[in-house]
Amino acid sequence: MSTSVDDLLEPSDLTKVMGVVNVTPDSFSDGGTFLDPVDAVRAGLRMVDEGADLIDVGGESTRPGASRVVASEEMRRVLPVVAELAAAGVRVSVDTSRVSVAAAAVDAGAVLVNDVSGGCDPDLLALVADRGVHYVLMHARGPSVDMSSRAVYGDVVSEVIAELEARLETVIAAGVSADRVILDPGIGFAKTAAHNWALLNNIDALAALGRPLLVGTSRKSFLGSVLAAGSARPRPSDERD
């Protein structure tokens, strides 16, 4: 596998696949499963064998209502996994909104910074610009702990597009090259199930922004609801694949 992200962004008939390894105790899907770095690395390598094009490593849960962990703990969780996967030739993305974690992860071999904060930290943007790594700009409306209260839209598609456009201008003004930016509509981040489906149904409008799209839908609660088969209880996350 190439360690560059460039070839993933070339026009293709095939959607590229990101495997996700959360080295956290509380992520909604795999929380607690990969706390041992050996298990996390093994999971990442298995995903690559199964066809994943890159592996995203996260050390802080961003599920609705999640509280933040301190930077040192986030770093302790992710760095061994990033380093081992990168040493094995895997393309690694680090899921973080902290400049200290991003810097250490890039030093360890990460080639992409997946920032779920919406580009709020100028220092993180400066780091990305300086290192020349690829950057995921996700639509967000505040931290996980209270983002559900911010899921209020008149027209979710037009508002998400407008907010992403404004943040993209800020990211580019900070020195990040436009051709290094990937946009993410932020499925489930300050969005209801109806908002998520509206965005997916209008993905072409998001693509019109002219940048590659990262769409993170796997196992999220809106899928559990639609798979409930008439039951009032959503299908559990490990039964949504």
Coordinates of N, CA and C in Angstrom, one line a residue:
M1 N 0.8 -1.2 0.0 CA 0.0 0.0 0.0 C 0.9 1.3 0.0
S2 N 0.5 2.2 -0.8 CA 1.2 3.5 -0.8 C 1.0 4.2 0.5
T3 N 1.9 5.0 0.9 CA 1.8 5.8 2.1 C 1.3 7.2 1.8
S4 N 1.1 7.5 0.5 CA 0.6 8.8 0.1 C -1.0 8.8 0.0
V5 N -1.6 9.9 0.2 CA -3.0 10.0 0.1 C -3.4 10.5 -1.3
D6 N -2.5 11.0 -2.1 CA -2.8 11.6 -3.4 C -3.6 10.7 -4.3
D7 N -3.2 9.5 -4.4 CA -3.9 8.6 -5.4 C -5.3 8.3 -4.9
L8 N -5.6 8.4 -3.6 CA -7.0 8.2 -3.2 C -7.9 9.3 -3.7
L9 N -7.3 10.5 -4.0 CA -8.2 11.6 -4.3 C -8.4 11.8 -5.8
E10 N -7.7 10.9 -6.6 CA -7.9 10.9 -8.1 C -9.3 10.4 -8.4
P11 N -9.9 11.0 -9.4 CA -11.3 10.6 -9.9 C -11.3 9.1 -10.2
S12 N -12.3 8.4 -9.7 CA -12.4 7.0 -9.8 C -13.9 6.5 -9.7
D13 N -14.1 5.4 -10.4 CA -15.5 4.8 -10.3 C -15.7 4.2 -8.9
L14 N -14.7 3.9 -8.2 CA -14.8 3.2 -6.9 C -14.7 4.2 -5.7
T15 N -15.6 4.0 -4.8 CA -15.4 4.8 -3.5 C -14.3 4.1 -2.7
K16 N -13.4 5.0 -2.2 CA -12.4 4.5 -1.3 C -12.9 4.2 0.1
V17 N -12.3 3.3 0.8 CA -12.8 2.8 2.1 C -11.8 3.2 3.2
M18 N -12.3 3.9 4.2 CA -11.5 4.2 5.4 C -11.9 3.2 6.5
G19 N -10.9 2.5 7.1 CA -11.2 1.7 8.2 C -10.9 2.5 9.5
V20 N -11.7 2.3 10.5 CA -11.7 3.1 11.7 C -11.3 2.2 12.9
V21 N -10.2 2.6 13.6 CA -9.8 1.9 14.8 C -9.8 3.0 16.0
N22 N -10.8 2.8 16.9 CA -10.9 3.7 18.0 C -10.2 3.1 19.2
V23 N -9.2 3.7 19.7 CA -8.4 3.2 20.9 C -9.0 3.9 22.1
T24 N -10.2 3.7 22.3 CA -11.0 4.4 23.4 C -11.8 3.4 24.2
P25 N -12.1 3.8 25.4 CA -13.0 2.9 26.2 C -14.5 3.2 25.9
D26 N -14.8 4.3 25.2 CA -16.2 4.7 25.2 C -16.8 5.1 23.8
S27 N -16.1 4.7 22.8 CA -16.7 5.0 21.4 C -17.9 4.1 21.3
F28 N -18.9 4.6 20.5 CA -20.2 4.0 20.4 C -20.1 2.6 19.8
S29 N -19.2 2.4 18.9 CA -19.2 1.1 18.1 C -18.1 0.1 18.7
D30 N -16.9 0.6 18.8 CA -15.8 -0.4 19.2 C -15.1 0.1 20.5
G31 N -15.8 0.9 21.3 CA -15.2 1.3 22.5 C -14.7 0.2 23.4
G32 N -13.5 0.2 23.9 CA -13.0 -0.8 24.7 C -12.4 -2.0 24.0
T33 N -12.7 -2.2 22.7 CA -12.3 -3.3 22.0 C -10.8 -3.3 21.7
F34 N -10.2 -2.2 21.4 CA -8.8 -2.1 21.0 C -8.0 -1.2 21.9
L35 N -8.2 -1.4 23.2 CA -7.4 -0.6 24.2 C -5.9 -1.0 24.2
D36 N -5.7 -2.3 23.9 CA -4.3 -2.8 23.8 C -3.8 -2.4 22.4
P37 N -2.7 -1.7 22.3 CA -2.1 -1.3 21.0 C -1.9 -2.5 20.1
V38 N -1.5 -3.6 20.6 CA -1.3 -4.8 19.8 C -2.6 -5.2 19.1
D39 N -3.7 -5.2 19.9 CA -5.0 -5.5 19.3 C -5.5 -4.4 18.3
A40 N -5.2 -3.2 18.5 CA -5.5 -2.1 17.6 C -4.8 -2.2 16.3
V41 N -3.5 -2.5 16.4 CA -2.7 -2.7 15.2 C -3.1 -3.9 14.4
R42 N -3.4 -4.9 15.1 CA -3.9 -6.2 14.4 C -5.2 -5.9 13.7
A43 N -6.1 -5.1 14.3 CA -7.4 -4.8 13.7 C -7.1 -3.9 12.4
G44 N -6.2 -2.9 12.5 CA -5.9 -2.1 11.4 C -5.4 -2.9 10.2
L45 N -4.5 -3.8 10.5 CA -3.9 -4.6 9.4 C -4.9 -5.5 8.8
R46 N -5.8 -6.0 9.6 CA -6.9 -6.9 9.1 C -7.8 -6.1 8.2
M47 N -8.1 -4.9 8.5 CA -8.9 -4.1 7.7 C -8.3 -3.8 6.3
V48 N -7.0 -3.6 6.4 CA -6.2 -3.4 5.1 C -6.3 -4.6 4.3
D49 N -6.1 -5.8 4.9 CA -6.2 -7.1 4.2 C -7.6 -7.3 3.5
E50 N -8.6 -6.7 4.2 CA -10.0 -6.9 3.7 C -10.3 -5.8 2.7
G51 N -9.4 -4.8 2.4 CA -9.7 -3.9 1.4 C -9.7 -2.4 1.7
A52 N -9.4 -2.1 3.0 CA -9.4 -0.7 3.4 C -8.3 0.0 2.7
D53 N -8.5 1.3 2.3 CA -7.5 2.1 1.6 C -6.6 2.9 2.6
L54 N -7.2 3.2 3.8 CA -6.4 3.9 4.8 C -7.1 3.6 6.1
I55 N -6.4 3.8 7.2 CA -6.9 3.5 8.6 C -6.9 4.8 9.4
D56 N -8.0 5.1 10.0 CA -8.2 6.2 10.8 C -8.1 5.8 12.3
V57 N -7.2 6.4 13.0 CA -6.9 6.0 14.4 C -7.4 7.2 15.3
G58 N -8.3 6.9 16.3 CA -8.8 8.0 17.2 C -8.6 7.6 18.6
G59 N -8.2 8.6 19.4 CA -8.0 8.3 20.9 C -9.0 9.1 21.8
E60 N -10.0 9.7 21.2 CA -11.0 10.4 22.0 C -12.4 10.2 21.3
S61 N -13.3 9.7 22.1 CA -14.6 9.4 21.6 C -15.3 10.8 21.2
T62 N -16.0 10.8 20.0 CA -16.7 11.9 19.6 C -18.2 11.6 19.5
R63 N -18.7 10.5 20.1 CA -20.1 10.2 20.1 C -20.9 11.3 20.8
P64 N -22.1 11.5 20.5 CA -22.9 12.6 21.2 C -22.9 12.4 22.7
G65 N -22.6 13.5 23.4 CA -22.5 13.6 24.8 C -21.2 13.2 25.4
A66 N -20.2 12.8 24.6 CA -18.9 12.4 25.1 C -18.1 13.6 25.6
S67 N -17.4 13.4 26.8 CA -16.6 14.4 27.3 C -15.2 14.2 26.8
R68 N -14.4 15.3 26.9 CA -13.0 15.3 26.4 C -12.1 14.5 27.4
V69 N -11.0 14.0 26.8 CA -9.9 13.5 27.6 C -8.7 14.4 27.5
V70 N -7.8 14.3 28.4 CA -6.6 15.2 28.4 C -5.7 14.8 27.2
A71 N -5.0 15.8 26.7 CA -4.2 15.5 25.5 C -3.1 14.4 25.8
S72 N -2.6 14.4 26.9 CA -1.5 13.4 27.2 C -2.1 11.9 27.1
E73 N -3.4 11.8 27.6 CA -4.0 10.5 27.5 C -4.4 10.1 26.0
E74 N -4.9 11.1 25.3 CA -5.2 10.9 23.9 C -3.9 10.5 23.1
M75 N -2.8 11.1 23.4 CA -1.5 10.8 22.8 C -1.0 9.4 23.2
R76 N -1.2 9.1 24.4 CA -0.7 7.8 24.9 C -1.5 6.7 24.1
R77 N -2.7 6.9 23.9 CA -3.6 5.9 23.2 C -3.2 5.7 21.7
V78 N -3.0 6.8 21.0 CA -2.9 6.8 19.6 C -1.5 6.5 19.0
L79 N -0.5 7.1 19.7 CA 0.8 7.1 19.0 C 1.4 5.7 18.8
P80 N 1.3 4.8 19.7 CA 1.9 3.5 19.4 C 1.2 2.8 18.2
V81 N -0.1 3.0 18.1 CA -0.9 2.4 17.0 C -0.5 3.1 15.6
V82 N -0.5 4.4 15.6 CA -0.1 5.1 14.4 C 1.3 4.7 14.0
A83 N 2.2 4.6 14.9 CA 3.6 4.3 14.5 C 3.8 2.9 14.0
E84 N 3.1 1.9 14.6 CA 3.2 0.6 14.1 C 2.5 0.4 12.8
L85 N 1.4 1.0 12.6 CA 0.7 0.8 11.3 C 1.5 1.5 10.2
A86 N 2.0 2.7 10.5 CA 2.8 3.4 9.5 C 4.0 2.7 9.1
A87 N 4.7 2.1 10.1 CA 5.9 1.3 9.9 C 5.6 0.1 9.0
A88 N 4.4 -0.4 9.1 CA 4.0 -1.6 8.2 C 3.5 -1.1 6.8
G89 N 3.6 0.2 6.5 CA 3.3 0.6 5.2 C 1.9 1.0 5.0
V90 N 1.1 1.2 6.1 CA -0.3 1.5 6.0 C -0.5 3.0 6.0
R91 N -1.4 3.5 5.1 CA -1.8 4.9 5.2 C -2.6 5.2 6.4
V92 N -2.1 6.1 7.3 CA -2.8 6.3 8.6 C -3.3 7.7 8.6
S93 N -4.5 7.9 9.1 CA -5.1 9.1 9.4 C -5.3 9.2 10.9
V94 N -5.0 10.4 11.5 CA -5.2 10.5 12.9 C -6.5 11.4 13.2
D95 N -7.4 10.9 13.9 CA -8.6 11.6 14.2 C -8.4 12.4 15.5
T96 N -8.2 13.7 15.4 CA -7.9 14.6 16.5 C -8.2 16.0 16.2
S97 N -8.5 16.8 17.2 CA -8.6 18.2 17.0 C -7.6 19.0 17.8
R98 N -6.6 18.3 18.3 CA -5.5 18.9 19.1 C -4.2 19.0 18.3
V99 N -3.6 20.2 18.3 CA -2.4 20.3 17.6 C -1.3 19.5 18.2
S100 N -1.2 19.3 19.5 CA -0.1 18.5 20.0 C -0.2 17.0 19.6
V101 N -1.4 16.5 19.6 CA -1.6 15.1 19.2 C -1.4 15.0 17.7
A102 N -1.9 15.9 16.9 CA -1.6 15.9 15.5 C -0.2 15.9 15.1
A103 N 0.6 16.8 15.8 CA 2.0 16.9 15.5 C 2.8 15.6 15.8
A104 N 2.5 15.0 17.0 CA 3.1 13.8 17.3 C 2.7 12.7 16.4
A105 N 1.5 12.6 16.0 CA 1.0 11.6 15.1 C 1.7 11.7 13.7
V106 N 1.8 12.9 13.2 CA 2.4 13.1 11.9 C 3.9 12.7 12.0
D107 N 4.6 13.1 13.1 CA 5.9 12.6 13.3 C 6.0 11.1 13.4
A108 N 5.0 10.4 13.8 CA 5.0 9.0 13.9 C 4.6 8.3 12.6
G109 N 4.2 9.1 11.6 CA 3.9 8.6 10.3 C 2.5 8.8 9.7
A110 N 1.6 9.5 10.4 CA 0.3 9.8 9.9 C 0.4 10.7 8.7
V111 N -0.4 10.5 7.7 CA -0.4 11.3 6.5 C -1.6 12.2 6.3
L112 N -2.5 12.1 7.2 CA -3.8 12.8 7.1 C -4.2 13.2 8.5
V113 N -4.7 14.4 8.7 CA -5.3 14.9 10.0 C -6.8 15.0 9.8
N114 N -7.5 14.2 10.5 CA -9.0 14.2 10.4 C -9.5 15.0 11.6
D115 N -9.9 16.2 11.3 CA -10.3 17.2 12.4 C -11.8 17.3 12.5
V116 N -12.4 16.8 13.5 CA -13.8 16.8 13.7 C -14.3 18.1 14.3
S117 N -13.4 19.0 14.6 CA -13.8 20.3 15.2 C -14.3 21.3 14.2
G118 N -14.1 21.1 12.9 CA -14.5 22.1 11.9 C -13.4 23.1 11.7
G119 N -12.2 22.8 12.0 CA -11.1 23.8 11.8 C -11.1 24.9 12.7
C120 N -11.4 24.7 14.0 CA -11.5 25.8 14.9 C -10.2 26.3 15.5
D121 N -9.2 25.5 15.4 CA -7.9 25.8 16.1 C -6.9 26.3 15.1
P122 N -6.6 27.6 15.1 CA -5.6 28.2 14.1 C -4.2 27.5 14.2
D123 N -3.9 27.0 15.4 CA -2.6 26.4 15.6 C -2.5 25.0 14.8
L124 N -3.7 24.3 14.9 CA -3.7 23.0 14.2 C -3.7 23.3 12.7
L125 N -4.4 24.3 12.2 CA -4.3 24.6 10.8 C -2.9 25.0 10.4
A126 N -2.2 25.7 11.2 CA -0.8 26.1 10.9 C 0.1 24.9 10.8
L127 N -0.1 23.9 11.7 CA 0.6 22.7 11.7 C 0.4 22.0 10.4
V128 N -0.8 21.8 10.0 CA -1.2 21.1 8.7 C -0.5 21.8 7.5
A129 N -0.6 23.1 7.5 CA 0.0 23.9 6.4 C 1.5 23.7 6.4
D130 N 2.1 23.7 7.6 CA 3.6 23.6 7.7 C 4.1 22.2 7.3
R131 N 3.3 21.2 7.7 CA 3.7 19.8 7.4 C 3.3 19.3 6.0
G132 N 2.3 20.0 5.4 CA 1.9 19.6 4.1 C 1.1 18.3 4.0
V133 N 0.5 17.9 5.2 CA -0.3 16.7 5.2 C -1.7 17.0 4.7
H134 N -2.4 16.0 4.3 CA -3.8 16.2 3.9 C -4.6 16.4 5.2
Y135 N -5.8 17.0 5.0 CA -6.6 17.5 6.1 C -8.1 17.3 5.8
V136 N -8.8 16.7 6.7 CA -10.2 16.6 6.6 C -10.9 17.7 7.4
L137 N -11.7 18.5 6.7 CA -12.5 19.5 7.3 C -13.9 19.0 7.4
M138 N -14.3 18.8 8.7 CA -15.7 18.2 8.9 C -16.6 19.3 9.4
H139 N -17.9 19.2 8.9 CA -18.9 20.2 9.4 C -19.2 19.8 10.9
A140 N -19.1 20.8 11.7 CA -19.4 20.6 13.1 C -20.0 21.9 13.7
R141 N -20.7 21.8 14.8 CA -21.3 22.9 15.5 C -21.0 22.9 17.0
G142 N -19.8 22.7 17.3 CA -19.4 22.6 18.7 C -19.0 21.3 19.2
P143 N -18.6 21.2 20.4 CA -18.1 19.9 21.0 C -19.2 18.8 21.1
S144 N -18.7 17.6 21.2 CA -19.6 16.4 21.3 C -20.5 16.5 22.5
V145 N -20.1 17.1 23.6 CA -20.9 17.0 24.8 C -22.2 17.7 24.7
D146 N -22.4 18.7 23.8 CA -23.7 19.3 23.7 C -24.1 19.5 22.2
M147 N -23.5 18.7 21.3 CA -23.8 19.0 19.9 C -25.2 18.7 19.5
S148 N -25.9 17.8 20.2 CA -27.3 17.4 19.8 C -28.2 18.6 19.9
S149 N -27.9 19.5 20.9 CA -28.8 20.7 21.0 C -28.6 21.7 19.9
R150 N -27.6 21.5 19.1 CA -27.3 22.4 18.0 C -27.8 21.9 16.6
A151 N -28.5 20.8 16.7 CA -29.1 20.2 15.4 C -30.4 20.9 15.0
V152 N -30.3 22.2 14.8 CA -31.4 23.0 14.4 C -31.1 23.7 13.1
Y153 N -31.9 23.3 12.0 CA -31.6 23.9 10.7 C -33.0 24.3 10.0
G154 N -32.9 25.3 9.2 CA -34.0 25.6 8.3 C -34.0 24.7 7.1
D155 N -32.8 24.7 6.4 CA -32.5 23.8 5.3 C -31.1 23.2 5.5
V156 N -31.1 22.0 6.0 CA -29.8 21.4 6.4 C -28.8 21.3 5.3
V157 N -29.2 21.1 4.1 CA -28.2 20.9 3.0 C -27.6 22.3 2.7
S158 N -28.4 23.3 2.5 CA -27.8 24.6 2.2 C -27.0 25.2 3.3
E159 N -27.4 24.9 4.5 CA -26.7 25.5 5.7 C -25.4 24.8 5.9
V160 N -25.4 23.5 5.8 CA -24.1 22.7 5.9 C -23.1 23.1 4.8
I161 N -23.6 23.3 3.6 CA -22.8 23.7 2.5 C -22.2 25.1 2.8
A162 N -23.0 26.0 3.2 CA -22.6 27.4 3.5 C -21.6 27.4 4.6
E163 N -21.8 26.7 5.6 CA -20.9 26.6 6.8 C -19.6 26.0 6.4
L164 N -19.6 24.9 5.6 CA -18.4 24.3 5.1 C -17.6 25.2 4.2
E165 N -18.3 26.0 3.4 CA -17.6 26.9 2.5 C -16.9 28.0 3.3
A166 N -17.6 28.5 4.3 CA -16.9 29.5 5.2 C -15.7 29.0 5.9
R167 N -15.8 27.8 6.4 CA -14.7 27.2 7.1 C -13.6 26.8 6.1
L168 N -13.9 26.4 4.9 CA -12.9 26.1 3.9 C -12.1 27.4 3.6
E169 N -12.7 28.5 3.5 CA -12.0 29.8 3.3 C -11.1 30.1 4.4
T170 N -11.5 29.8 5.6 CA -10.6 30.0 6.8 C -9.4 29.1 6.7
V171 N -9.6 27.8 6.4 CA -8.5 26.8 6.3 C -7.5 27.3 5.2
I172 N -8.0 27.7 4.1 CA -7.1 28.1 3.0 C -6.3 29.3 3.4
A173 N -7.0 30.3 4.0 CA -6.4 31.5 4.5 C -5.3 31.2 5.5
A174 N -5.4 30.1 6.2 CA -4.4 29.8 7.2 C -3.2 29.1 6.6
G175 N -3.2 28.9 5.3 CA -2.1 28.4 4.6 C -2.1 27.0 4.1
V176 N -3.3 26.3 4.4 CA -3.4 24.9 4.0 C -3.8 24.9 2.5
S177 N -3.0 24.2 1.7 CA -3.3 24.1 0.3 C -4.7 23.5 0.0
A178 N -5.4 24.1 -0.9 CA -6.8 23.7 -1.2 C -6.8 22.2 -1.7
D179 N -5.7 21.8 -2.4 CA -5.7 20.5 -3.0 C -5.4 19.4 -1.9
R180 N -5.1 19.9 -0.7 CA -4.9 19.0 0.5 C -6.1 18.8 1.3
V181 N -7.2 19.5 1.0 CA -8.4 19.5 1.9 C -9.4 18.5 1.3
I182 N -10.0 17.7 2.3 CA -11.1 16.8 2.0 C -12.2 17.3 2.9
L183 N -13.4 17.3 2.3 CA -14.6 17.8 3.1 C -15.4 16.7 3.6
D184 N -16.0 16.9 4.8 CA -16.8 15.9 5.4 C -18.1 16.5 5.9
P185 N -19.3 16.1 5.5 CA -20.6 16.7 5.9 C -20.9 16.5 7.4
G186 N -20.1 15.7 8.1 CA -20.3 15.5 9.5 C -21.6 14.7 9.9
I187 N -21.8 13.6 9.2 CA -23.0 12.8 9.5 C -23.0 12.5 11.0
G188 N -24.1 12.8 11.7 CA -24.3 12.5 13.1 C -23.8 13.6 14.0
F189 N -23.1 14.5 13.5 CA -22.5 15.6 14.3 C -23.4 16.8 14.3
A190 N -24.2 17.0 15.3 CA -25.2 18.1 15.4 C -26.2 17.9 14.2
K191 N -26.6 16.6 14.0 CA -27.6 16.3 13.0 C -28.5 15.2 13.5
T192 N -29.8 15.3 13.2 CA -30.7 14.3 13.5 C -30.7 13.2 12.4
A193 N -31.4 12.1 12.5 CA -31.4 11.1 11.5 C -32.0 11.7 10.2
A194 N -33.0 12.6 10.3 CA -33.6 13.2 9.1 C -32.5 14.1 8.4
H195 N -31.8 14.8 9.2 CA -30.7 15.6 8.6 C -29.7 14.8 7.9
N196 N -29.3 13.7 8.5 CA -28.3 12.8 7.8 C -28.8 12.3 6.5
W197 N -30.0 11.8 6.5 CA -30.6 11.3 5.2 C -30.7 12.4 4.1
A198 N -31.0 13.6 4.5 CA -31.1 14.7 3.6 C -29.8 15.0 3.0
L199 N -28.7 15.0 3.8 CA -27.4 15.2 3.3 C -26.9 14.1 2.3
L200 N -27.2 12.9 2.7 CA -26.8 11.8 1.8 C -27.6 11.8 0.5
N201 N -28.8 12.2 0.6 CA -29.6 12.3 -0.6 C -29.2 13.5 -1.6
N202 N -28.4 14.4 -1.0 CA -28.0 15.5 -1.8 C -26.4 15.6 -1.8
I203 N -25.8 14.5 -1.9 CA -24.4 14.4 -1.8 C -23.7 15.1 -3.1
D204 N -24.5 15.2 -4.2 CA -24.0 15.8 -5.3 C -23.8 17.3 -5.1
A205 N -24.7 17.9 -4.3 CA -24.5 19.3 -3.9 C -23.3 19.6 -3.1
L206 N -22.9 18.7 -2.3 CA -21.7 18.8 -1.5 C -20.5 18.6 -2.4
A207 N -20.6 17.6 -3.3 CA -19.5 17.4 -4.3 C -19.2 18.6 -5.1
A208 N -20.3 19.4 -5.4 CA -20.1 20.6 -6.2 C -19.2 21.7 -5.5
L209 N -18.8 21.5 -4.3 CA -17.8 22.3 -3.6 C -16.4 22.1 -4.2
G210 N -16.3 21.1 -5.0 CA -15.0 20.9 -5.7 C -13.9 20.1 -5.0
R211 N -14.2 19.6 -3.8 CA -13.2 18.8 -3.1 C -13.7 17.4 -2.9
P212 N -12.7 16.5 -2.7 CA -13.1 15.1 -2.4 C -13.9 15.1 -1.1
L213 N -14.8 14.1 -0.9 CA -15.7 14.0 0.2 C -15.4 12.7 1.1
L214 N -15.3 12.9 2.4 CA -15.3 11.8 3.3 C -16.6 11.7 4.0
V215 N -17.3 10.6 3.8 CA -18.6 10.4 4.4 C -18.6 9.3 5.5
G216 N -18.6 9.7 6.7 CA -18.5 8.7 7.8 C -19.9 8.3 8.3
T217 N -20.4 7.2 7.8 CA -21.7 6.7 8.2 C -21.7 5.5 9.0
S218 N -20.6 4.7 9.0 CA -20.7 3.3 9.5 C -21.2 3.2 10.9
R219 N -22.2 2.3 11.0 CA -22.8 1.9 12.3 C -23.4 3.1 13.1
K220 N -23.6 4.2 12.6 CA -24.2 5.3 13.4 C -25.7 5.1 13.6
S221 N -26.2 5.9 14.6 CA -27.5 5.6 15.1 C -28.6 5.7 14.1
F222 N -28.5 6.6 13.1 CA -29.5 6.7 12.1 C -29.7 5.5 11.3
L223 N -28.6 4.7 11.2 CA -28.7 3.4 10.5 C -29.4 2.4 11.4
G224 N -29.2 2.5 12.7 CA -29.8 1.6 13.6 C -31.3 1.8 13.6
S225 N -31.7 3.1 13.5 CA -33.2 3.4 13.4 C -33.9 2.9 12.2
V226 N -33.2 3.0 11.1 CA -33.9 2.6 9.8 C -33.9 1.1 9.7
L227 N -33.0 0.4 10.4 CA -32.9 -1.1 10.4 C -33.8 -1.7 11.5
A228 N -34.6 -0.9 12.2 CA -35.3 -1.4 13.4 C -36.4 -2.3 13.0
A229 N -36.8 -2.4 11.7 CA -37.8 -3.3 11.3 C -39.1 -3.2 12.0
G230 N -39.6 -2.0 12.2 CA -40.8 -1.8 12.9 C -40.8 -1.7 14.4
S231 N -39.7 -2.2 14.9 CA -39.5 -2.2 16.4 C -39.2 -0.7 16.8
A232 N -39.5 -0.4 18.1 CA -39.2 0.9 18.6 C -37.8 1.0 19.0
R233 N -37.1 -0.1 19.1 CA -35.7 -0.1 19.5 C -34.7 -0.2 18.3
P234 N -33.8 0.8 18.2 CA -32.9 0.7 17.0 C -32.0 -0.6 17.1
R235 N -31.6 -1.1 16.0 CA -30.7 -2.2 15.9 C -29.4 -1.9 16.6
P236 N -28.8 -2.7 17.4 CA -27.6 -2.4 18.1 C -26.4 -2.2 17.1
S237 N -25.4 -1.4 17.5 CA -24.4 -1.0 16.6 C -23.6 -2.2 15.9
D238 N -23.5 -3.3 16.7 CA -22.7 -4.4 16.1 C -23.5 -5.3 15.2
E239 N -24.8 -4.8 14.9 CA -25.7 -5.6 14.0 C -26.1 -4.7 12.8
R240 N -25.3 -3.6 12.6 CA -25.7 -2.6 11.5 C -24.9 -2.8 10.3
D241 N -23.8 -3.6 10.3 CA -23.0 -3.7 9.1 C -23.8 -4.2 7.9

